[in-house]
Structures are given as C-alpha cells and as structure tokens.
Coordinates of C-alpha atoms in Angstrom, one line a residue:
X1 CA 205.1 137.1 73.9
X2 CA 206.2 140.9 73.2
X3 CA 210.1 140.1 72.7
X4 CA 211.2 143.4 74.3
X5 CA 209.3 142.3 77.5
X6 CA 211.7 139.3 78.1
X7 CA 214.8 140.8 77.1
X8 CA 214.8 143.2 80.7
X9 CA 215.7 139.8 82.5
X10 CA 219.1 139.9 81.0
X11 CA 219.8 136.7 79.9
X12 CA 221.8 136.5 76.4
X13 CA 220.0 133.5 75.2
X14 CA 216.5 135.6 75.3
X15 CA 218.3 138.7 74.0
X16 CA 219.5 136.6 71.0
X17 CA 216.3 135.1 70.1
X18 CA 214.4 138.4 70.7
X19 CA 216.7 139.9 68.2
X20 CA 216.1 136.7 65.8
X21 CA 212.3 137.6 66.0
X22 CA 212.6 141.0 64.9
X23 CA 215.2 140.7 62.4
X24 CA 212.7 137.9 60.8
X25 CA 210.1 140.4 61.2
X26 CA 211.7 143.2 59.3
X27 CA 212.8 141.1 57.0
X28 CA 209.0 139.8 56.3
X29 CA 207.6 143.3 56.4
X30 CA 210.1 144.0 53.1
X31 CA 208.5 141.3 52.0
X32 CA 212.4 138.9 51.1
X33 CA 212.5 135.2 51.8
X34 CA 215.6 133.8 53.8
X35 CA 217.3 133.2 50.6
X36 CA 217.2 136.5 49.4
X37 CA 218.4 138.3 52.2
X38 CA 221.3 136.0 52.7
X39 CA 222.7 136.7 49.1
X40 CA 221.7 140.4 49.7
X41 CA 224.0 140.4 52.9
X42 CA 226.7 138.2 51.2
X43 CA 226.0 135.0 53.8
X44 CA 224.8 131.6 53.7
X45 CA 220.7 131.0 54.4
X46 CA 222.1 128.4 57.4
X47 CA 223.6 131.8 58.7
X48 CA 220.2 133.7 58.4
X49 CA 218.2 130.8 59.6
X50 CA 220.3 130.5 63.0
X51 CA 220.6 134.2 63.7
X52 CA 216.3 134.5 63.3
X53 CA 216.4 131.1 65.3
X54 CA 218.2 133.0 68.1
X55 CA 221.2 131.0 68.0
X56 CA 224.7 131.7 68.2
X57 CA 225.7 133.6 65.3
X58 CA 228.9 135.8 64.4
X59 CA 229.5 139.7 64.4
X60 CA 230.2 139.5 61.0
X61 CA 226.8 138.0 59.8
X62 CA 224.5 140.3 62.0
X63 CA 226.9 143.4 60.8
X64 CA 225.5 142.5 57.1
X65 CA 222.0 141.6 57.4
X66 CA 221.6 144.9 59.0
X67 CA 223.2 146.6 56.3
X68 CA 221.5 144.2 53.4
X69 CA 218.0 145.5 55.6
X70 CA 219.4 149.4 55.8
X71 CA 219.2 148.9 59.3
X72 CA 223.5 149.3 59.6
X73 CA 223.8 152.7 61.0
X74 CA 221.3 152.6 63.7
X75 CA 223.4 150.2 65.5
X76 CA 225.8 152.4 66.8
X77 CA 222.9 154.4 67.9
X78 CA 222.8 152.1 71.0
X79 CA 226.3 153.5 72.1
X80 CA 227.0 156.6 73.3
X81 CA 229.0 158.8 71.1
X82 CA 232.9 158.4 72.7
X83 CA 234.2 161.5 71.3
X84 CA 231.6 163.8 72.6
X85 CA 233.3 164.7 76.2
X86 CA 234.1 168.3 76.9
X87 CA 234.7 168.2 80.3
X88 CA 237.0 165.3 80.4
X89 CA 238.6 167.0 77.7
X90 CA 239.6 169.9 79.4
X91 CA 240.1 168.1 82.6
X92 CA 242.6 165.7 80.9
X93 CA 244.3 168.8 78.8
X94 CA 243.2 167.8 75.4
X95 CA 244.9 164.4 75.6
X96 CA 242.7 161.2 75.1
X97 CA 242.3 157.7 77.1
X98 CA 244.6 155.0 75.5
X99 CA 243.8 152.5 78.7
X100 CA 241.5 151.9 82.1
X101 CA 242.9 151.7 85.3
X102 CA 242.4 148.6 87.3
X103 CA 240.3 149.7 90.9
X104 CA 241.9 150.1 93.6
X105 CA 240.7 150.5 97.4
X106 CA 241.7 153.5 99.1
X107 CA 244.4 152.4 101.7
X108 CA 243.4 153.2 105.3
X109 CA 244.9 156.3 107.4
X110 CA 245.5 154.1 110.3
X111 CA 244.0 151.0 112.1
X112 CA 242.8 153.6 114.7
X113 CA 239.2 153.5 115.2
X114 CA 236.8 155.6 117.7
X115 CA 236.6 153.6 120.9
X116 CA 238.8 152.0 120.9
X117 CA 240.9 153.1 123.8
X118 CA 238.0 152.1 126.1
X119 CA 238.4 148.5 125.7
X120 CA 241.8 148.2 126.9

C-alpha cells in the first residue's frame, strides 16, 4: 500500500501510521536501528517503536526524531508562513491579530419577503 494514498481519506489513525511507515523508512535508509535513533533524539525505544507503529505518540517525541533524522525544519514547511501578509497589514494599519472572532450570521433587514402581500 503506497501510505500517501490512504492518508487523502482523512482519518488520523491512517495519517499516524502513514507517518510511522516513513519515519521507519528514513530511519532504515540512514541505515540506524531503533535503539540508536532513540538515544540520538533523547527518548525511549518504547517511544520510537509506538510512533513507527502508528500509535499515539507525543509532540515532544516526533519534534526530536525529526531533529535526531535532520528532518526538524521541514516541518514547518507544511504551514504557511504567518508573518508574510501585506495586504492584511495595511488593511489592519500595521497592527497584528491577537484573537478570532467567533461567526456570526448577518441579522435580517426585515421579515418582509417578495410575495408576500398576495397571500393575505
């Protein structure tokens, strides 16, 4: 099964494994065991062994077995870079977001609607 295939369903639990697969990959193509990697990354091997399992795993341990496998910075590559925003710059005067606004709907001009007069 190609693991990027999968993960375009959405579900976490194939996300998490796909990710498990490929960080066991990279870490066979630099040719380190388990055990190396973990004391590379500062973790325990039960930690390594249930993130390439796909299991749950922490922040914390993924954040360091991409940096043990030079693999840290591309991370943030997946996000889109916050401070780069002319326009909202100038359109908020220089000043930057602190919070998000909670929707709203629009309230209604009136409860007058075409045709309605004819039904009376």
């Amino acid at each position: 099964m190609i693991p990027n295939a999968a993960s375009k369903s959405g579900s976490v639990e194939i996300t998490m494994r796909d990710l498990g697969v490929r960080l066991a990959r990279v870490r066979l193509a630099r040719n380190l065991t388990q055990a190396r990697l973990a004391h590379e990354a500062g973790t325990s091997l039960p930690s390594i062994k249930r993130l390439e399992a796909g299991r749950n795993s922490s922040l914390d341990t993924l954040l360091r077995v991409l940096r043990a496998l030079d693999l840290g910075d591309r991370l943030l590559d997946i996000l889109p870079n916050p401070d780069v925003r002319p326009v909202e710059r100038v359109q908020n005067e220089g000043h930057e977001r602190r919070r998000a606004r909670t929707q709203t709907e629009a309230p209604k001009a009136s409860d007058w609607a075409w045709g309605e007069e004819d039904e009376q």
